[in-house]
């Protein structure tokens, strides 16, 4: 099979690994900041005690080290995105992942500033940690794809049967992610030491009081997620035809076992700060191992699909949901929703009302997805002429143009209704203006007239 994507250079591979390492270090240091009570070691932001170089005090230095690591991660992620944009746009998932990492990093910085300015509200602290885990998953994905490549020939065992299911890995990763968030809620609510015995809570089968219940729910989630993840790692360790999978499976099982042991010791020793920080670091490592397994399995599946006979250009009645989803260009939607979410947090000076947050993001997703689908419909002729875009649903014939247009218009109409009735009519009108600007001014006029189309057309976002 002919592959148009260039080989990934060793320098870029090293950069992606360094970025993943520093991102993991950032999460670990962030955990130390939280468990040591240093979250307000620098009470202002972006300066620290009004200075660039802070006072030499323990809590201040711990928090300042977290900010310095954030700066280092920022440079690495921006450099990765820049190189990916210049040299590796043909590697779709590397390019998209690098851009998504920039968006998640921006949101992480905004959440960090809000956390400090609002003096560590538990909800924002949990969201901050959750976004950090998504950022870690993104940079790990980019690193894994950069080292493995995206060509079918790079995946030796693509056709081999595996005892490990991709869906099993996804469910396990989701359960560990929920577990990490529940741990953040426990720490943020002050429920860490609410249960002083194990396995029961204060020797009670059914705890009483809000904080003991929160703590016990975390244990229940930990038991369920831990057993599922441990089973997944054991299955991965049995994959003999690909050493990377079996190695990650064995390492993941060891990390998860250590994380369970440290969690138990935490209870017995009444949560000393160093062990609490180690507990979070091990949880992040387990999350990272599951993400790596998912990436490897996904690349094997993609390689297998690429070697099969191509699908017929005329689908009889309906295209797959994945094809319609691809019409919305979800990686662009994710970038726009990230900035939308950050703006909503700033406007509300914290977490907005959940109904407004959900409807605002849903309406924004429909608006961006509908505009992108319109863009795909209008550009279906020119997309056939580029190797990078020729396999999209419309130029490849997997989705009929008329159905794509109906789908796009339905999304656009839904966004106007959702934002108007669920948020406010100003946001609804602005979304409609953005859709028209993107579909008409940018796609129809600017893209075919000037290379400055991206600069001017960016106003739609």
Coordinates of C-alpha atoms in Angstrom, one line a residue:
X1 CA 0.0 0.0 0.0
X2 CA 1.4 3.4 -0.9
X3 CA 1.9 5.8 2.0
X4 CA 2.3 9.5 1.4
X5 CA 3.3 10.3 5.0
X6 CA 7.0 10.9 5.6
X7 CA 9.0 8.9 8.1
X8 CA 9.0 10.5 11.6
X9 CA 12.5 11.8 12.5
X10 CA 14.4 10.7 15.5
X11 CA 14.7 14.2 16.9
X12 CA 10.9 14.6 16.8
X13 CA 10.5 11.2 18.5
X14 CA 12.8 12.3 21.3
X15 CA 10.9 15.6 21.7
X16 CA 7.6 13.7 22.1
X17 CA 9.0 11.4 24.7
X18 CA 10.5 14.4 26.6
X19 CA 7.2 16.2 26.4
X20 CA 5.4 13.1 27.9
X21 CA 8.0 12.8 30.6
X22 CA 7.7 16.4 31.7
X23 CA 3.9 16.3 31.6
X24 CA 4.0 13.3 33.9
X25 CA 6.4 15.1 36.2
X26 CA 4.1 18.1 36.2
X27 CA 1.2 15.9 37.5
X28 CA 3.4 14.4 40.2
X29 CA 4.7 17.8 41.3
X30 CA 1.1 19.0 41.3
X31 CA 0.1 16.1 43.6
X32 CA 3.0 17.1 45.9
X33 CA 1.7 20.7 45.9
X34 CA -1.8 19.4 46.9
X35 CA -0.8 16.9 49.6
X36 CA 1.8 19.2 51.2
X37 CA -0.8 22.1 51.5
X38 CA 1.3 24.3 49.2
X39 CA -1.5 25.2 46.8
X40 CA -1.5 28.8 48.0
X41 CA 2.3 29.0 48.4
X42 CA 2.0 31.6 45.7
X43 CA -1.2 33.4 46.5
X44 CA -1.2 35.5 43.3
X45 CA -1.0 34.6 39.6
X46 CA 1.0 34.8 37.3
X47 CA 3.6 36.3 39.7
X48 CA 4.4 34.8 43.1
X49 CA 4.1 37.2 46.0
X50 CA 4.2 40.0 43.4
X51 CA 7.7 38.8 42.3
X52 CA 9.2 36.9 39.4
X53 CA 11.7 35.2 41.8
X54 CA 9.7 34.1 45.0
X55 CA 10.8 34.1 48.6
X56 CA 12.8 31.0 49.7
X57 CA 10.0 29.4 51.8
X58 CA 9.0 25.8 51.7
X59 CA 5.4 26.0 50.5
X60 CA 6.3 28.9 48.1
X61 CA 9.1 26.9 46.5
X62 CA 7.0 23.8 46.1
X63 CA 4.2 25.8 44.4
X64 CA 6.8 27.8 42.3
X65 CA 8.5 24.5 41.1
X66 CA 5.1 23.5 39.8
X67 CA 4.8 26.7 37.9
X68 CA 8.3 26.3 36.5
X69 CA 7.5 22.8 35.3
X70 CA 4.4 24.1 33.7
X71 CA 6.5 26.6 31.8
X72 CA 8.8 23.8 30.6
X73 CA 5.9 21.6 29.6
X74 CA 4.5 24.6 27.7
X75 CA 7.6 25.0 25.6
X76 CA 7.8 21.3 24.8
X77 CA 4.1 21.1 23.8
X78 CA 4.3 24.2 21.6
X79 CA 7.5 22.9 20.0
X80 CA 5.9 19.6 19.3
X81 CA 2.9 21.3 17.7
X82 CA 5.1 23.5 15.6
X83 CA 7.2 20.7 14.2
X84 CA 4.1 18.6 13.7
X85 CA 2.5 21.4 11.7
X86 CA 5.5 22.0 9.6
X87 CA 6.7 18.5 8.9
X88 CA 4.1 15.9 9.9
X89 CA 0.7 17.2 8.8
X90 CA 0.3 14.0 6.7
X91 CA 0.4 12.0 9.9
X92 CA -3.1 12.9 10.8
X93 CA -3.3 11.7 14.4
X94 CA 0.1 13.0 15.3
X95 CA -0.8 16.4 13.9
X96 CA -4.2 16.4 15.6
X97 CA -2.9 15.2 18.9
X98 CA -0.2 17.9 18.9
X99 CA -2.9 20.6 18.4
X100 CA -5.2 19.1 20.9
X101 CA -2.3 19.1 23.5
X102 CA -1.9 22.8 22.9
X103 CA -5.6 23.4 23.6
X104 CA -5.6 21.2 26.7
X105 CA -2.5 23.0 27.9
X106 CA -4.2 26.4 27.5
X107 CA -7.2 25.1 29.5
X108 CA -4.9 23.7 32.2
X109 CA -3.1 27.1 32.6
X110 CA -6.5 28.8 32.9
X111 CA -7.8 26.3 35.4
X112 CA -4.6 26.7 37.4
X113 CA -5.0 30.4 37.5
X114 CA -8.7 30.1 38.6
X115 CA -7.7 27.6 41.3
X116 CA -5.3 30.0 42.8
X117 CA -7.4 33.1 42.5
X118 CA -10.5 31.4 44.0
X119 CA -8.3 29.8 46.7
X120 CA -8.6 26.1 45.8
X121 CA -12.3 25.4 45.3
X122 CA -12.7 21.5 45.3
X123 CA -14.7 21.4 42.1
X124 CA -12.1 23.4 40.1
X125 CA -9.3 21.4 41.7
X126 CA -10.9 18.1 40.5
X127 CA -11.4 19.5 37.0
X128 CA -7.8 20.7 37.0
X129 CA -6.6 17.2 37.7
X130 CA -9.0 15.6 35.2
X131 CA -7.7 17.9 32.5
X132 CA -4.1 17.2 33.4
X133 CA -4.8 13.5 32.9
X134 CA -6.3 14.2 29.5
X135 CA -3.3 16.2 28.6
X136 CA -1.0 13.3 29.7
X137 CA -3.1 10.9 27.5
X138 CA -2.7 13.2 24.5
X139 CA 1.0 13.7 24.7
X140 CA 1.5 9.9 25.3
X141 CA -0.6 9.2 22.2
X142 CA 1.5 11.6 20.1
X143 CA 4.7 10.0 21.5
X144 CA 3.5 6.4 20.8
X145 CA 2.4 7.2 17.3
X146 CA 5.7 9.1 16.6
X147 CA 7.7 6.1 17.6
X148 CA 5.5 3.5 16.0
X149 CA 4.7 5.4 12.8
X150 CA 1.3 5.4 11.2
X151 CA 2.1 3.2 8.3
X152 CA 0.7 -0.3 8.0
X153 CA 4.2 -1.7 7.6
X154 CA 5.2 -0.4 10.9
X155 CA 2.8 -2.7 12.7
X156 CA 4.2 -6.1 12.4
X157 CA 1.4 -8.1 14.0
X158 CA -1.6 -6.1 12.6
X159 CA -3.4 -9.2 11.4
X160 CA -2.6 -11.4 14.4
X161 CA -5.4 -12.3 16.7
X162 CA -5.0 -10.9 20.2
X163 CA -6.4 -12.0 23.5
X164 CA -6.8 -8.4 24.4
X165 CA -9.8 -6.4 23.3
X166 CA -9.5 -2.7 22.4
X167 CA -12.9 -2.0 24.0
X168 CA -11.8 -3.7 27.2
X169 CA -8.8 -1.3 27.3
X170 CA -11.0 1.7 26.7
X171 CA -13.4 0.7 29.5
X172 CA -10.6 0.0 31.9
X173 CA -9.0 3.4 31.1
X174 CA -12.3 5.2 31.6
X175 CA -12.7 3.4 35.0
X176 CA -9.3 4.5 36.1
X177 CA -10.0 8.1 35.0
X178 CA -13.2 8.1 37.1
X179 CA -11.2 6.7 40.0
X180 CA -8.7 9.5 39.7
X181 CA -11.4 12.1 39.7
X182 CA -13.1 10.5 42.7
X183 CA -9.8 10.6 44.5
X184 CA -9.6 14.3 43.8
X185 CA -13.1 14.8 45.2
X186 CA -12.1 12.9 48.3
X187 CA -9.0 15.1 48.8
X188 CA -10.8 18.3 47.9
X189 CA -13.7 17.7 50.3
X190 CA -11.5 16.8 53.2
X191 CA -12.7 13.2 53.3
X192 CA -9.3 11.6 53.0
X193 CA -9.1 10.7 56.7
X194 CA -12.8 10.2 57.3
X195 CA -12.4 6.4 57.3
X196 CA -9.6 5.3 59.6
X197 CA -9.9 1.6 59.1
X198 CA -9.7 -0.9 56.3
X199 CA -11.6 -2.6 54.6
X200 CA -14.6 -1.2 56.7
X201 CA -15.0 2.5 57.4
X202 CA -14.4 3.1 61.0
X203 CA -15.4 -0.5 61.6
X204 CA -18.9 0.2 60.1
X205 CA -20.2 -1.7 57.2
X206 CA -22.4 1.2 56.2
X207 CA -20.7 4.5 57.1
X208 CA -22.7 7.5 58.4
X209 CA -22.0 11.1 57.6
X210 CA -21.2 12.8 54.3
X211 CA -17.4 12.6 54.4
X212 CA -17.2 8.9 55.3
X213 CA -19.7 8.1 52.6
X214 CA -17.6 10.1 50.0
X215 CA -14.5 8.2 51.1
X216 CA -16.3 4.8 51.0
X217 CA -17.6 5.5 47.5
X218 CA -14.1 6.1 46.4
X219 CA -13.1 2.7 47.8
X220 CA -15.9 1.0 46.0
X221 CA -14.9 2.7 42.7
X222 CA -11.3 1.7 43.4
X223 CA -12.2 -1.9 43.9
X224 CA -14.2 -2.1 40.7
X225 CA -11.8 -0.2 38.6
X226 CA -8.8 -2.0 40.1
X227 CA -10.1 -5.4 39.3
X228 CA -11.0 -4.4 35.7
X229 CA -7.7 -2.8 35.1
X230 CA -5.7 -5.7 36.6
X231 CA -7.6 -8.2 34.4
X232 CA -6.8 -6.0 31.4
X233 CA -3.1 -5.9 32.2
X234 CA -3.0 -9.7 32.7
X235 CA -4.6 -10.1 29.3
X236 CA -2.1 -7.7 27.8
X237 CA 0.8 -9.7 29.3
X238 CA -0.4 -12.8 27.5
X239 CA 0.0 -11.1 24.0
X240 CA 3.2 -12.8 22.9
X241 CA 3.3 -11.7 19.3
X242 CA 3.9 -8.1 20.1
X243 CA 6.5 -7.3 22.9
X244 CA 5.3 -3.8 23.5
X245 CA 1.9 -4.9 24.5
X246 CA 3.1 -7.7 26.8
X247 CA 5.7 -5.4 28.4
X248 CA 3.1 -2.7 29.1
X249 CA 0.7 -5.3 30.5
X250 CA 3.3 -6.6 32.9
X251 CA 4.5 -3.1 34.0
X252 CA 0.9 -2.0 34.4
X253 CA 0.0 -4.9 36.6
X254 CA 3.0 -4.1 38.8
X255 CA 2.1 -0.4 39.0
X256 CA -1.5 -1.1 39.8
X257 CA -0.5 -3.6 42.5
X258 CA 1.8 -1.0 44.0
X259 CA -0.9 1.7 43.8
X260 CA -3.3 -0.6 45.7
X261 CA -0.7 -1.3 48.4
X262 CA 0.2 2.4 48.8
X263 CA -3.5 3.2 49.1
X264 CA -3.9 0.7 51.9
X265 CA -0.8 1.9 53.7
X266 CA -2.1 5.5 53.4
X267 CA -5.2 4.5 55.5
X268 CA -3.1 2.6 58.1
X269 CA -0.6 5.5 58.5
X270 CA -3.4 8.2 58.4
X271 CA -2.4 9.7 55.0
X272 CA 1.2 11.0 55.3
X273 CA 1.8 13.6 52.5
X274 CA 4.6 11.7 50.8
X275 CA 2.6 8.5 50.5
X276 CA -0.5 10.5 49.3
X277 CA 1.7 12.0 46.6
X278 CA 3.0 8.6 45.6
X279 CA -0.5 7.3 45.4
X280 CA -1.4 9.9 42.8
X281 CA 1.8 9.3 40.9
X282 CA 1.1 5.6 40.6
X283 CA -2.5 6.3 39.5
X284 CA -1.2 8.5 36.8
X285 CA 1.2 5.9 35.7
X286 CA -1.5 3.2 35.5
X287 CA -3.7 5.6 33.5
X288 CA -0.7 6.3 31.1
X289 CA -0.1 2.5 30.7
X290 CA -3.8 2.0 29.7
X291 CA -3.6 4.9 27.2
X292 CA -0.5 3.4 25.6
X293 CA -2.2 0.0 25.3
X294 CA -5.2 1.7 23.6
X295 CA -3.0 3.6 21.2
X296 CA -1.0 0.4 20.2
X297 CA -4.2 -1.6 19.7
X298 CA -5.8 1.2 17.7
X299 CA -2.8 1.4 15.4
X300 CA -3.0 -2.4 14.9
X301 CA -6.7 -2.1 14.0
X302 CA -6.0 0.7 11.6
X303 CA -3.2 -1.2 9.9
X304 CA -5.5 -4.2 9.5
X305 CA -8.3 -2.1 8.0
X306 CA -5.9 -0.5 5.6
X307 CA -4.8 -3.8 4.2
X308 CA -8.4 -5.0 3.6
X309 CA -10.3 -4.3 0.4
X310 CA -11.5 -0.7 0.2
X311 CA -15.2 -0.1 0.9
X312 CA -17.5 0.4 -2.1
X313 CA -17.9 4.1 -3.1
X314 CA -21.7 3.9 -3.1
X315 CA -23.1 2.9 0.3
X316 CA -26.6 1.7 -0.3
X317 CA -28.8 3.3 2.4
X318 CA -26.8 4.7 5.3
X319 CA -23.2 5.5 6.1
X320 CA -21.6 4.5 9.4
X321 CA -21.9 6.8 12.4
X322 CA -18.1 7.2 12.3
X323 CA -18.2 8.7 8.8
X324 CA -20.8 11.2 9.8
X325 CA -18.8 12.0 12.9
X326 CA -15.7 12.6 10.8
X327 CA -17.6 15.2 8.7
X328 CA -17.8 17.4 11.8
X329 CA -13.9 17.4 12.1
X330 CA -14.1 16.5 15.8
X331 CA -10.5 17.6 16.5
X332 CA -11.4 21.1 15.5
X333 CA -14.6 21.0 17.6
X334 CA -12.5 19.8 20.6
X335 CA -10.2 22.9 20.2
X336 CA -13.2 25.3 20.1
X337 CA -14.9 23.7 23.0
X338 CA -11.8 23.9 25.1
X339 CA -11.6 27.7 24.6
X340 CA -15.4 27.9 25.2
X341 CA -15.1 26.0 28.5
X342 CA -12.2 28.3 29.6
X343 CA -14.2 31.4 28.8
X344 CA -17.2 30.1 30.7
X345 CA -15.1 29.4 33.8
X346 CA -13.6 32.9 33.7
X347 CA -17.0 34.5 33.2
X348 CA -18.6 32.6 36.1
X349 CA -15.5 33.0 38.3
X350 CA -15.6 29.3 38.9
X351 CA -17.8 26.5 37.6
X352 CA -20.9 27.7 35.9
X353 CA -24.3 26.1 36.5
X354 CA -24.1 22.6 35.2
X355 CA -27.2 23.0 32.9
X356 CA -25.8 26.1 31.3
X357 CA -22.4 24.5 31.0
X358 CA -23.8 21.4 29.3
X359 CA -26.1 23.2 27.0
X360 CA -23.5 25.8 26.1
X361 CA -20.9 23.1 25.2
X362 CA -23.6 21.0 23.4
X363 CA -24.8 24.0 21.3
X364 CA -21.2 25.0 20.6
X365 CA -20.4 21.5 19.5
X366 CA -23.4 21.5 17.1
X367 CA -22.4 24.9 15.7
X368 CA -18.8 24.0 15.1
X369 CA -19.6 20.5 13.8
X370 CA -22.3 21.8 11.5
X371 CA -20.0 24.5 10.1
X372 CA -17.3 21.9 9.5
X373 CA -19.7 19.5 7.8
X374 CA -20.8 22.4 5.5
X375 CA -17.1 23.0 4.8
X376 CA -16.7 19.3 4.0
X377 CA -19.7 19.4 1.6
X378 CA -18.5 22.5 -0.2
X379 CA -14.9 21.4 -0.5
X380 CA -15.7 17.8 -1.6
X381 CA -14.3 18.4 -5.1
X382 CA -11.0 19.9 -4.1
X383 CA -10.6 17.4 -1.3
X384 CA -10.3 14.7 -4.0
X385 CA -7.1 16.3 -5.3
X386 CA -5.1 16.1 -2.0
X387 CA -3.7 12.9 -0.6
X388 CA -4.3 14.2 2.9
X389 CA -8.1 14.8 2.3
X390 CA -8.9 12.3 -0.4
X391 CA -9.9 9.6 2.0
X392 CA -12.5 11.8 3.8
X393 CA -16.1 10.5 3.8
X394 CA -17.3 12.7 1.0
X395 CA -14.5 12.6 -1.6
X396 CA -14.1 8.8 -1.0
X397 CA -17.9 8.3 -1.6
X398 CA -18.7 6.8 1.8
X399 CA -21.3 9.5 2.4
X400 CA -23.6 10.9 -0.2
X401 CA -23.4 14.7 -0.7
X402 CA -27.1 15.3 -0.2
X403 CA -27.2 13.4 3.1
X404 CA -24.1 15.3 4.2
X405 CA -25.8 18.6 3.5
X406 CA -28.9 17.6 5.4
X407 CA -26.7 16.4 8.3
X408 CA -24.8 19.7 8.3
X409 CA -27.9 21.9 8.2
X410 CA -29.6 19.8 11.0
X411 CA -26.6 20.4 13.2
X412 CA -26.5 24.1 12.5
X413 CA -30.3 24.4 13.3
X414 CA -29.9 22.4 16.5
X415 CA -27.1 24.7 17.7
X416 CA -29.3 27.8 17.2
X417 CA -32.2 26.2 19.1
X418 CA -30.1 24.8 21.9
X419 CA -28.2 28.0 22.6
X420 CA -31.3 30.2 22.2
X421 CA -33.5 28.2 24.5
X422 CA -31.0 26.8 26.8
X423 CA -28.4 29.6 27.2
X424 CA -29.3 33.0 25.7
X425 CA -30.3 34.3 22.3
X426 CA -27.1 36.4 22.0
X427 CA -24.9 33.3 22.0
X428 CA -27.4 31.7 19.5
X429 CA -27.1 34.7 17.1
X430 CA -23.3 34.8 17.5
X431 CA -23.1 31.1 16.7
X432 CA -25.2 31.5 13.6
X433 CA -23.0 34.4 12.5
X434 CA -20.0 32.2 13.0
X435 CA -21.5 29.4 10.9
X436 CA -22.3 31.7 8.0
X437 CA -18.9 33.4 8.2
X438 CA -17.1 30.0 8.1
X439 CA -19.3 28.5 5.4
X440 CA -19.6 31.5 3.1
X441 CA -16.8 34.0 3.7
X442 CA -14.0 31.5 4.6
X443 CA -14.9 28.3 2.6
X444 CA -16.5 29.7 -0.5
X445 CA -14.7 33.0 -0.9
X446 CA -11.4 33.1 0.9
X447 CA -10.1 29.5 0.5
X448 CA -10.3 29.7 -3.2
X449 CA -9.0 33.3 -3.5
X450 CA -6.0 33.9 -1.1
X451 CA -3.4 32.1 1.0
X452 CA -4.4 34.4 3.8
X453 CA -7.7 32.6 4.2
X454 CA -6.8 31.0 7.5
X455 CA -5.8 34.3 9.1
X456 CA -9.0 36.1 8.1
X457 CA -11.2 33.0 8.4
X458 CA -10.1 32.4 12.0
X459 CA -12.6 35.0 13.1
X460 CA -15.3 32.4 12.8
X461 CA -13.9 30.4 15.7

